[in-house]
Short mmCIF file of C-alpha atoms and ligand atoms in Angstrom, two decimals:
data_model
loop_
_atom_site.label_atom_id
_atom_site.label_comp_id
_atom_site.label_asym_id
_atom_site.label_seq_id
_atom_site.Cartn_x
_atom_site.Cartn_y
_atom_site.Cartn_z
CA MET A 1 161.92 83.84 85.93
CA THR A 2 161.44 81.09 88.52
CA LEU A 3 164.06 80.27 91.14
CA PRO A 4 166.81 77.88 89.95
CA GLU A 5 165.61 74.35 90.78
CA LYS A 6 168.81 73.27 92.45
CA PHE A 7 168.80 76.38 94.61
CA ALA A 8 165.20 75.78 95.74
CA ALA A 9 165.92 72.11 96.49
CA ARG A 10 168.98 73.05 98.52
CA VAL A 11 167.26 75.65 100.72
CA LEU A 12 164.36 73.28 101.37
CA SER A 13 166.80 70.64 102.55
CA GLU A 14 169.01 73.06 104.53
CA LEU A 15 166.27 75.08 106.23
CA GLY A 16 163.55 72.41 106.36
CA PRO A 17 160.35 72.36 104.27
CA GLU A 18 158.50 75.11 106.16
CA GLU A 19 161.27 77.68 106.49
CA GLY A 20 162.71 76.84 103.07
CA ALA A 21 159.29 77.45 101.50
CA ALA A 22 158.95 80.73 103.43
CA LEU A 23 162.29 81.90 102.03
CA CYS A 24 161.35 80.93 98.45
CA ALA A 25 157.99 82.69 98.82
CA ALA A 26 159.66 85.85 100.20
CA LEU A 27 161.95 85.93 97.16
CA ASP A 28 158.84 86.46 95.02
CA THR A 29 157.59 89.50 96.96
CA GLU A 30 158.39 93.21 96.37
CA PRO A 31 161.76 94.22 97.86
CA PRO A 32 161.81 97.06 100.40
CA VAL A 33 163.42 100.34 99.29
CA SER A 34 165.87 102.04 101.61
CA VAL A 35 168.30 104.93 101.69
CA ARG A 36 171.14 105.96 103.96
CA LEU A 37 171.62 109.68 104.64
CA ASN A 38 174.92 111.48 104.37
CA PRO A 39 175.42 112.87 107.90
CA ALA A 40 177.67 115.66 106.62
CA LYS A 41 174.94 116.90 104.27
CA CYS A 42 171.81 116.30 106.34
CA ALA A 43 171.51 118.14 109.64
CA GLY A 44 170.95 115.82 112.57
CA ALA A 45 170.69 112.82 110.27
CA ALA A 46 171.31 110.31 113.05
CA GLU A 47 168.84 111.80 115.49
CA PRO A 48 165.28 110.56 115.35
CA GLY A 49 162.93 113.31 114.30
CA ALA A 50 165.70 115.81 113.67
CA VAL A 51 165.91 115.41 109.91
CA GLN A 52 162.62 117.01 109.15
CA ASP A 53 163.25 120.14 111.20
CA GLY A 54 166.81 120.54 109.99
CA THR A 55 168.45 120.94 113.40
CA GLY A 56 171.02 118.97 115.31
CA ALA A 57 174.71 118.27 115.50
CA VAL A 58 176.62 116.81 112.63
CA PRO A 59 179.06 114.00 113.28
CA GLY A 60 182.23 113.69 111.27
CA GLY A 61 183.83 117.08 111.86
CA TYR A 62 183.18 118.78 108.51
CA GLY A 63 181.50 121.79 110.11
CA SER A 64 177.85 122.61 109.64
CA PRO A 65 176.25 120.51 106.90
CA GLN A 66 177.63 121.84 103.63
CA GLY A 67 177.41 125.34 104.87
CA ASN A 68 179.35 127.88 106.85
CA SER A 69 178.70 129.57 110.16
CA GLY A 70 175.42 127.71 110.53
CA THR A 71 173.66 130.08 108.13
CA ASP A 72 173.23 127.67 105.32
CA VAL A 73 171.50 124.65 106.85
CA PRO A 74 169.99 122.78 103.90
CA ALA A 75 166.30 122.07 103.70
CA PRO A 76 164.74 118.81 104.92
CA LEU A 77 164.86 115.94 102.47
CA PRO A 78 161.61 115.53 100.50
CA VAL A 79 162.56 111.89 99.90
CA LEU A 80 161.88 111.26 103.61
CA GLN A 81 158.28 112.44 103.33
CA ASN A 82 157.86 108.95 102.00
CA ALA A 83 159.76 107.32 104.92
CA ASP A 84 158.38 104.09 106.28
CA GLY A 85 160.46 103.69 109.43
CA ARG A 86 164.14 103.56 110.21
CA VAL A 87 166.56 100.78 109.44
CA PRO A 88 167.01 99.52 113.01
CA TRP A 89 170.72 98.67 112.70
CA CYS A 90 171.81 101.89 110.97
CA ALA A 91 171.29 105.33 112.51
CA ASP A 92 171.19 107.02 109.08
CA GLY A 93 169.09 104.37 107.32
CA TYR A 94 165.43 104.78 106.32
CA TYR A 95 162.93 102.58 104.52
CA LEU A 96 160.73 104.26 101.92
CA ALA A 97 157.09 103.30 101.42
CA VAL A 98 157.35 103.57 97.62
CA ARG A 99 160.29 103.79 95.26
CA PRO A 100 160.62 107.40 94.12
CA GLN A 101 162.19 108.43 90.83
CA PHE A 102 165.62 109.05 92.32
CA THR A 103 166.89 110.34 88.96
CA PHE A 104 164.74 113.45 89.31
CA ASP A 105 165.61 114.20 92.95
CA SER A 106 168.33 116.85 93.24
CA ASP A 107 169.25 115.62 96.77
CA PHE A 108 170.18 112.27 95.25
CA HIS A 109 172.56 114.05 92.84
CA ALA A 110 173.92 116.23 95.65
CA GLY A 111 175.07 113.12 97.56
CA ALA A 112 172.68 113.85 100.43
CA TYR A 113 171.78 110.16 100.56
CA TYR A 114 172.73 106.86 98.97
CA VAL A 115 170.14 104.34 97.83
CA GLN A 116 171.34 101.31 99.73
CA GLU A 117 169.73 98.00 100.44
CA ALA A 118 168.95 97.83 104.19
CA ALA A 119 170.69 94.58 105.17
CA SER A 120 174.01 95.75 103.74
CA GLN A 121 173.88 98.83 105.99
CA PHE A 122 174.60 96.37 108.82
CA VAL A 123 178.37 96.53 108.16
CA GLY A 124 178.41 99.92 109.94
CA HIS A 125 176.76 98.31 112.97
CA LEU A 126 179.58 95.75 113.10
CA LEU A 127 181.97 98.64 113.70
CA GLN A 128 180.08 100.09 116.66
CA GLY A 129 182.51 99.97 119.53
CA VAL A 130 185.49 99.87 117.15
CA GLU A 131 187.46 103.09 116.99
CA VAL A 132 187.26 103.95 113.30
CA ALA A 133 187.40 107.75 113.23
CA GLY A 134 190.85 108.75 112.04
CA ARG A 135 191.76 105.17 111.04
CA ARG A 136 192.64 103.48 107.74
CA ILE A 137 189.95 101.26 106.25
CA LEU A 138 190.41 99.07 103.19
CA ASP A 139 187.26 98.25 101.21
CA LEU A 140 188.69 95.59 98.93
CA CYS A 141 185.68 95.02 96.62
CA ALA A 142 184.08 98.41 96.60
CA ALA A 143 182.06 99.29 93.48
CA PRO A 144 179.57 100.88 93.19
CA GLY A 145 180.41 102.29 96.63
CA GLY A 146 177.47 101.71 98.98
CA LYS A 147 179.65 100.46 101.79
CA THR A 148 182.56 102.75 100.88
CA THR A 149 180.42 105.82 101.50
CA LEU A 150 179.27 104.38 104.83
CA TYR A 151 182.88 103.72 105.90
CA ALA A 152 183.92 107.20 104.70
CA SER A 153 181.35 108.82 107.00
CA LEU A 154 182.57 106.71 109.93
CA ALA A 155 186.27 107.37 109.25
CA GLY A 156 185.78 111.17 109.26
CA PRO A 157 188.23 113.79 107.96
CA ASP A 158 191.25 112.34 109.78
CA GLY A 159 190.62 108.83 108.49
CA LEU A 160 191.17 107.23 105.10
CA VAL A 161 189.12 104.72 103.14
CA VAL A 162 190.93 102.92 100.36
CA ALA A 163 188.19 101.75 98.02
CA ASN A 164 189.37 99.17 95.52
CA GLU A 165 187.57 97.78 92.50
CA ILE A 166 189.22 95.42 90.05
CA ASP A 167 186.83 96.21 87.18
CA ARG A 168 187.90 99.56 85.69
CA ARG A 169 184.49 100.53 84.39
CA ARG A 170 182.90 99.86 87.76
CA ALA A 171 185.79 101.71 89.42
CA GLN A 172 184.75 104.88 87.52
CA VAL A 173 181.21 104.59 88.91
CA LEU A 174 182.72 104.10 92.36
CA ALA A 175 184.84 107.23 91.93
CA ASP A 176 181.75 109.23 90.86
CA ASN A 177 179.88 108.11 93.97
CA VAL A 178 182.87 108.97 96.14
CA ARG A 179 183.04 112.48 94.63
CA LYS A 180 179.34 113.00 95.27
CA TRP A 181 179.51 111.77 98.87
CA GLY A 182 182.08 114.51 99.33
CA THR A 183 183.94 113.42 102.45
CA GLY A 184 187.36 113.97 100.84
CA ASN A 185 188.85 111.03 102.72
CA VAL A 186 188.72 108.25 100.12
CA ALA A 187 191.33 106.95 97.68
CA VAL A 188 189.95 104.84 94.83
CA THR A 189 192.28 102.17 93.48
CA THR A 190 191.74 99.72 90.66
CA CYS A 191 194.04 96.80 91.18
CA GLU A 192 194.24 93.18 92.19
CA ALA A 193 193.83 92.22 95.81
CA ARG A 194 197.42 91.00 96.06
CA GLN A 195 198.69 94.48 95.28
CA LEU A 196 196.81 95.80 98.30
CA GLY A 197 197.93 92.79 100.34
CA GLY A 198 201.40 94.22 99.69
CA PHE A 199 200.48 97.01 102.12
CA GLU A 200 201.12 94.57 104.94
CA ALA A 201 199.65 95.18 108.39
CA TRP A 202 198.75 98.70 107.21
CA PHE A 203 194.99 98.90 107.73
CA ASP A 204 192.95 99.11 110.95
CA VAL A 205 189.87 97.67 109.26
CA VAL A 206 189.64 95.55 106.10
CA ALA A 207 186.29 94.83 104.51
CA VAL A 208 185.77 92.10 101.93
CA ASP A 209 182.34 92.47 100.33
CA ALA A 210 183.05 89.54 98.12
CA PRO A 211 181.81 88.83 94.60
CA CYS A 212 179.40 85.92 95.10
CA SER A 213 176.67 83.82 93.51
CA GLY A 214 174.12 86.52 94.46
CA GLU A 215 171.35 84.27 95.83
CA GLY A 216 170.37 87.07 98.22
CA MET A 217 169.60 89.26 95.18
CA PHE A 218 167.12 86.81 93.63
CA ARG A 219 164.25 89.11 94.69
CA LYS A 220 165.68 92.54 93.85
CA ASP A 221 167.49 91.54 90.68
CA ARG A 222 165.67 88.86 88.70
CA ASP A 223 168.64 88.52 86.29
CA ALA A 224 170.66 87.08 89.17
CA ARG A 225 168.46 83.96 88.96
CA GLY A 226 169.50 83.35 85.36
CA GLU A 227 173.19 83.84 86.13
CA TRP A 228 173.24 81.35 89.02
CA SER A 229 174.94 77.96 88.61
CA GLU A 230 176.72 75.49 90.86
CA GLY A 231 179.83 76.04 88.75
CA ASN A 232 179.72 79.76 89.46
CA VAL A 233 179.42 79.07 93.20
CA LYS A 234 182.72 77.14 93.00
CA LEU A 235 184.43 79.94 91.06
CA CYS A 236 183.21 82.53 93.56
CA ALA A 237 184.40 80.43 96.49
CA ALA A 238 187.91 80.27 95.01
CA THR A 239 187.99 84.06 94.54
CA GLN A 240 186.72 84.59 98.08
CA ASP A 241 189.53 82.43 99.50
CA GLU A 242 192.11 84.52 97.67
CA LEU A 243 190.51 87.81 98.75
CA LEU A 244 190.48 86.73 102.40
CA ARG A 245 194.16 85.80 102.24
CA GLU A 246 195.15 89.23 100.91
CA ALA A 247 192.77 91.03 103.26
CA TRP A 248 194.39 89.30 106.23
CA ARG A 249 197.85 90.29 105.03
CA ALA A 250 196.80 93.93 104.79
CA LEU A 251 195.26 93.94 108.29
CA LYS A 252 197.18 95.20 111.34
CA PRO A 253 197.42 93.04 114.44
CA GLY A 254 194.48 94.19 116.57
CA GLY A 255 192.57 95.25 113.44
CA VAL A 256 189.09 94.13 112.41
CA LEU A 257 188.12 92.08 109.34
CA ILE A 258 184.58 92.26 107.97
CA TYR A 259 183.55 89.62 105.47
CA SER A 260 180.23 89.85 103.67
CA THR A 261 178.35 88.39 100.71
CA CYS A 262 174.85 88.66 99.31
CA THR A 263 174.35 84.92 99.07
CA PHE A 264 172.83 82.23 101.30
CA ASN A 265 175.33 79.71 100.01
CA ARG A 266 177.20 78.03 102.87
CA ASP A 267 180.28 77.32 100.73
CA GLU A 268 180.71 81.05 100.17
CA ASP A 269 179.70 82.12 103.68
CA GLU A 270 180.58 79.97 106.69
CA GLY A 271 182.55 77.69 104.36
CA ALA A 272 184.86 80.53 103.30
CA LEU A 273 185.50 81.37 106.96
CA GLU A 274 186.21 77.73 107.85
CA ARG A 275 188.71 77.47 104.99
CA MET A 276 190.36 80.69 106.13
CA LEU A 277 190.61 79.51 109.73
CA GLY A 278 192.41 76.45 108.36
CA TRP A 279 195.45 78.69 107.88
CA ALA A 280 194.70 81.67 110.15
CA GLU A 281 193.09 80.20 113.26
CA ASP A 282 196.08 81.01 115.51
CA GLU A 283 195.88 84.67 114.58
CA ALA A 284 192.10 85.09 114.80
CA ALA A 285 190.46 86.52 117.92
CA GLN A 286 186.88 87.46 118.72
CA ALA A 287 185.84 91.01 117.91
CA GLY A 288 183.75 92.91 120.50
CA GLU A 289 180.11 92.06 121.18
CA VAL A 290 177.64 93.10 118.48
CA ALA A 291 174.25 93.96 119.95
CA VAL A 292 171.43 92.47 117.88
CA ASP A 293 167.81 92.88 118.89
CA ALA A 294 165.73 89.73 118.41
CA SER A 295 163.03 91.80 116.64
CA TRP A 296 165.45 92.55 113.77
CA GLY A 297 165.14 88.93 112.59
CA ILE A 298 168.88 88.38 112.06
CA VAL A 299 170.22 84.86 112.57
CA CYS A 300 173.42 85.13 114.64
CA GLY A 301 176.07 82.42 114.76
CA ARG A 302 179.75 81.64 115.19
CA VAL A 303 182.49 80.10 113.07
CA GLY A 304 185.57 79.81 115.28
CA ALA A 305 186.43 83.35 116.38
CA PHE A 306 184.10 84.87 113.74
CA ARG A 307 180.70 86.22 114.75
CA THR A 308 178.31 85.65 111.86
CA PHE A 309 175.02 87.29 110.87
CA ARG A 310 172.53 85.97 108.31
CA PHE A 311 169.74 88.03 106.81
CA TYR A 312 166.84 86.12 105.26
CA PRO A 313 164.14 88.18 103.56
CA HIS A 314 161.36 86.17 105.24
CA ARG A 315 162.78 87.10 108.66
CA ALA A 316 164.57 90.48 108.38
CA ARG A 317 163.49 93.58 106.42
CA GLY A 318 166.12 93.54 103.68
CA GLU A 319 167.64 91.33 101.01
CA GLY A 320 169.63 88.15 101.61
CA PHE A 321 172.95 89.04 103.19
CA PHE A 322 175.71 87.41 105.18
CA ALA A 323 178.22 89.27 107.34
CA ALA A 324 180.98 88.17 109.68
CA VAL A 325 183.49 89.94 111.88
CA VAL A 326 186.74 88.89 113.52
CA ARG A 327 189.77 90.60 115.04
CA LYS A 328 193.36 89.86 114.12
CA ALA A 329 195.07 88.97 117.39
CA PHE A 330 197.22 91.76 118.87
CA ASP A 331 200.16 89.33 119.04
CA ALA A 332 199.66 88.10 115.47
CA GLY A 333 203.10 89.41 114.49
CA GLY A 334 203.97 90.76 111.08
CA ARG A 335 205.59 94.05 110.25
CA CYS A 336 203.86 97.07 108.76
CA ARG A 337 205.29 97.23 105.23
CA THR A 338 204.50 99.15 102.10
CA PRO A 339 205.60 98.32 98.55
CA LYS A 340 208.40 100.31 96.95
CA ALA A 341 207.46 103.62 95.38
CA ARG A 342 207.37 103.19 91.59
CA ARG A 343 206.55 106.66 90.46
CA THR A 344 206.18 110.23 91.63
CA VAL A 345 202.62 111.36 91.31
CA PHE A 346 202.20 114.43 93.48
CA ALA A 347 203.94 117.68 92.61
CA SER A 348 204.01 120.45 95.17
CA VAL A 349 201.91 123.61 95.07
CA ASP A 350 203.61 127.02 95.36
CA ARG A 351 202.65 129.54 98.05
CA ALA A 352 200.45 131.70 95.86
CA ALA A 353 198.55 128.68 94.58
CA ALA A 354 198.17 127.30 98.09
CA ALA A 355 196.75 130.64 99.27
CA GLU A 356 194.12 130.54 96.52
CA LEU A 357 193.25 126.90 97.28
CA ARG A 358 193.01 127.54 101.04
CA ARG A 359 190.38 130.17 100.37
CA TRP A 360 188.02 127.46 99.06
CA VAL A 361 187.98 125.18 102.11
CA ASN A 362 186.45 125.47 105.56
CA SER A 363 189.43 124.17 107.52
CA PRO A 364 192.57 125.21 105.62
CA GLU A 365 194.73 124.41 108.63
CA ARG A 366 193.72 120.74 108.35
CA MET A 367 194.41 120.47 104.63
CA CYS A 368 197.34 120.31 102.27
CA PHE A 369 197.42 120.51 98.48
CA ALA A 370 199.17 118.77 95.62
CA THR A 371 199.23 118.89 91.84
CA VAL A 372 198.53 115.79 89.78
CA ALA A 373 198.90 116.40 86.05
CA ASP A 374 197.37 119.89 85.80
CA THR A 375 194.71 119.46 88.49
CA ARG A 376 195.07 120.64 92.09
CA TYR A 377 193.92 118.26 94.82
CA GLY A 378 193.20 118.81 98.48
CA TYR A 379 193.92 116.25 101.22
CA TYR A 380 193.31 116.18 104.93
CA VAL A 381 196.78 116.42 106.45
CA ALA A 382 196.21 113.44 108.76
CA GLN A 383 196.26 110.95 105.85
CA ALA A 384 198.10 112.84 103.13
CA GLU A 385 201.30 110.78 103.50
CA ALA A 386 199.28 107.56 103.37
CA VAL A 387 197.60 108.62 100.12
CA LYS A 388 200.97 109.54 98.66
CA ALA A 389 202.39 106.11 99.56
CA LEU A 390 199.44 104.44 97.85
CA ALA A 391 199.61 106.59 94.73
CA GLU A 392 203.33 105.93 94.30
CA ALA A 393 202.77 102.17 94.30
CA LEU A 394 199.27 101.49 92.95
CA PRO A 395 196.86 102.80 90.32
CA VAL A 396 194.89 105.41 92.27
CA ILE A 397 192.20 106.87 90.03
CA TYR A 398 190.80 109.39 92.49
CA SER A 399 191.74 110.64 95.96
CA GLY A 400 191.07 113.50 98.35
CA VAL A 401 189.11 116.23 96.63
CA ALA A 402 189.80 117.46 93.13
CA MET A 403 189.89 121.24 93.61
CA GLY A 404 190.33 122.27 89.98
CA GLN A 405 192.80 124.07 87.75
CA LEU A 406 194.49 127.41 88.30
CA PHE A 407 194.37 130.05 85.58
CA LYS A 408 196.23 133.29 86.25
CA GLY A 409 196.23 132.46 89.94
CA ARG A 410 192.42 131.91 90.14
CA LEU A 411 190.81 128.52 90.65
CA ARG A 412 188.53 127.15 87.99
CA PRO A 413 186.78 124.70 90.34
CA ASP A 414 186.39 121.01 89.57
CA PRO A 415 182.80 119.72 89.84
CA ALA A 416 183.97 117.51 92.74
CA LEU A 417 184.68 120.59 94.84
CA ALA A 418 180.98 121.50 94.84
CA PHE A 419 180.16 118.16 96.49
CA PHE A 420 182.94 118.48 99.06
CA CYS A 421 181.59 118.65 102.63
CA GLY A 422 184.49 120.92 103.61
CA LEU A 423 183.84 123.51 100.86
CA ASN A 424 183.94 127.13 102.03
CA ARG A 425 180.75 128.52 100.60
CA ASP A 426 181.92 132.06 101.16
CA ALA A 427 184.52 131.53 98.41
CA VAL A 428 181.95 131.85 95.64
CA PRO A 429 178.43 133.25 95.09
CA ALA A 430 175.68 130.65 95.30
CA ALA A 431 172.83 130.45 92.79
CA GLU A 432 169.74 128.70 94.14
CA LEU A 433 167.75 127.09 91.30
CA ASP A 434 164.10 126.11 91.20
CA GLU A 435 163.04 122.61 90.24
CA GLU A 436 162.86 123.22 86.52
CA GLN A 437 166.17 125.08 86.35
CA THR A 438 167.78 122.33 88.45
CA LEU A 439 166.73 119.65 85.99
CA ARG A 440 168.06 121.73 83.11
CA PHE A 441 171.37 122.10 84.96
CA LEU A 442 171.58 118.36 85.67
CA ARG A 443 170.82 117.58 82.03
CA ARG A 444 173.59 119.99 81.05
CA GLN A 445 171.13 122.10 79.11
CA GLU A 446 171.18 125.87 78.75
CA ILE A 447 169.82 127.86 81.68
CA GLY A 448 168.73 131.48 81.91
CA ALA A 449 171.22 133.89 83.52
CA GLY A 450 168.66 135.19 86.07
CA PRO A 451 169.80 133.42 89.27
CA PHE A 452 173.54 133.82 88.60
CA ALA A 453 176.09 136.46 89.59
CA GLU A 454 178.75 137.39 87.02
CA GLY A 455 181.58 134.83 87.01
CA ILE A 456 181.71 131.41 88.72
CA ASN A 457 178.71 130.37 90.83
CA LEU A 458 178.06 127.42 93.09
CA VAL A 459 174.83 125.87 91.81
CA CYS A 460 172.46 124.76 94.56
CA ALA A 461 169.04 123.19 94.84
CA ARG A 462 167.29 123.23 98.23
CA GLY A 463 170.58 124.57 99.62
CA ARG A 464 172.62 121.56 98.52
CA ALA A 465 175.44 122.05 96.07
CA LEU A 466 175.31 120.30 92.71
CA GLY A 467 178.11 121.87 90.72
CA PHE A 468 179.36 125.11 89.21
CA ALA A 469 178.28 127.40 86.40
CA LYS A 470 179.92 130.50 84.98
CA ARG A 471 177.94 133.53 83.93
CA ILE A 472 179.44 135.80 81.30
CA GLY A 473 176.96 138.60 80.61
CA ASN A 474 173.72 136.92 79.51
CA ARG A 475 175.32 133.57 78.83
CA VAL A 476 175.72 130.77 81.37
CA ASN A 477 178.34 128.10 80.93
CA ASN A 478 176.99 124.92 82.54
CA MET A 479 179.99 123.18 84.14
CA TYR A 480 178.12 120.01 85.20
CA PRO A 481 180.18 116.98 84.12
CA ASN A 482 179.02 115.05 81.10
CA SER A 483 179.57 111.72 82.86
CA LEU A 484 176.97 112.61 85.55
CA ARG A 485 174.43 114.22 83.22
CA ILE A 486 170.80 113.00 83.46
CA ILE A 487 169.78 111.39 80.19
CA LYS A 488 166.43 109.90 81.24
CA GLN A 489 163.42 111.91 80.03
N1 SAM B 1 180.86 96.75 98.19
C1 SAM B 1 180.04 97.15 97.07
C2 SAM B 1 178.95 98.06 97.55
O1 SAM B 1 178.57 97.99 98.73
O2 SAM B 1 178.48 98.89 96.76
C3 SAM B 1 179.52 95.94 96.31
C4 SAM B 1 180.62 95.01 95.90
S1 SAM B 1 180.12 93.67 94.89
C5 SAM B 1 179.34 92.62 95.98
C6 SAM B 1 181.63 92.87 94.59
C7 SAM B 1 182.60 93.63 93.73
O3 SAM B 1 183.84 92.93 93.70
C8 SAM B 1 182.18 93.78 92.28
O4 SAM B 1 182.17 95.14 91.94
C9 SAM B 1 183.25 93.05 91.49
O5 SAM B 1 183.57 93.68 90.26
C10 SAM B 1 184.42 93.09 92.44
N2 SAM B 1 185.42 92.02 92.26
C11 SAM B 1 185.30 90.85 91.61
N3 SAM B 1 186.44 90.15 91.68
C12 SAM B 1 187.30 90.90 92.41
C13 SAM B 1 188.64 90.73 92.81
N4 SAM B 1 189.31 89.61 92.50
N5 SAM B 1 189.21 91.71 93.52
C14 SAM B 1 188.54 92.84 93.86
N6 SAM B 1 187.24 93.05 93.49
C15 SAM B 1 186.65 92.09 92.78
#
């Protein structure tokens, strides 16, 4: 499908004939493929050269990467044998020379990396110099979770990311990606922005990755061309205005707002910021400097106190993207307020149950446990009260780490626990599967009992955990969740 005529005419007039034509031509080329590694599951992910030899420190404080006592360092990532350089603005980002079949890569299913368009990895760079570890971050438009997982790695075990998605179906995909990433510090909500705005001055960082007309996706997603219309631009702009209003309400004085879209459209980019400054200018202050190397090809600008960053595919190696950052002035006023609790969600866990649950985590002293319906959940203590406040007021569909159910005092682990970066691997025998067995496991097919010990096993491929299986004699009960099962042949 060709580019929408009105779009092409507009960029030619806005950027001039030469640059406009270069942009249109770039939109007809092959998009780059990129991934972002999970630092808690890939040893030394952020250190050049360290990934392939599997050594190096792991940021984030989860202990050694998905292992205990340093004995279990997972293997290098085969997906990086195909690496074609690093994403310059993201320490964990890599370009790939060709697009692999991610569906058949066990590391993809283990949450060792996220397939994320390179330009959008820039939101992490905007937070360099901002203290985010241990802080509360709101990701207001979060599905499928690319940026949520990035924020979760930055926030670390003492921080909290509230990842919201208004569309319930998309919110389930978001929750699946959060489980797989395994940081245990995310609460997934599915509500309207105004409900989160009700948590006034509560968040240290608020990110609005707004629904938009998607012009920046015209290369990667050809359907976006057919869905584009001037009418849709207007609708998106109205939604963006509302989202920015609620985001600002939720932000603490001194906190940082990140606004981003994947469109080139001025009305939805700089225009949205100008409209916001119409009512918020007195409270907006410049965020810290953001270092941008000229070789990255990013067009930097300003709108009032906002620093802005435009990614054009003919200049920067990524899709079309717009990002902006501003600080809410320290003297902006406003009281930290939370909505009234409407329901009790968390029930306590008795001592015997807590002792069994503590056995399954690496840092039991940093965690507490609660019961929701009949499932036991684990939370990092630092943010447990915050999650409780959210769950009592809003629809939270997933939070912390689902540990599982207790039967006669023993834990039947939830699949999410296998992905958890703070899992104590000594709690359960590990079965390492070969490639063929791994695919059978991920397809939820029967597998031979050979690699398994009697009872519950952690199922691993290349040292990375994928789920659980229970061996009873010669039979193996595959506990991989149906919703994650590979269907593709
Ligand atoms: N941040 C995501 C990521 O990095 O994977 C991509 C988000 S996408 C650009 C925008 C999302 O906003 C969509 O999932 C859409 O369903 C959601 N959305 C649309 N209207 C919304 C609203 N009024 N409030 C919250 N989310 C909304």
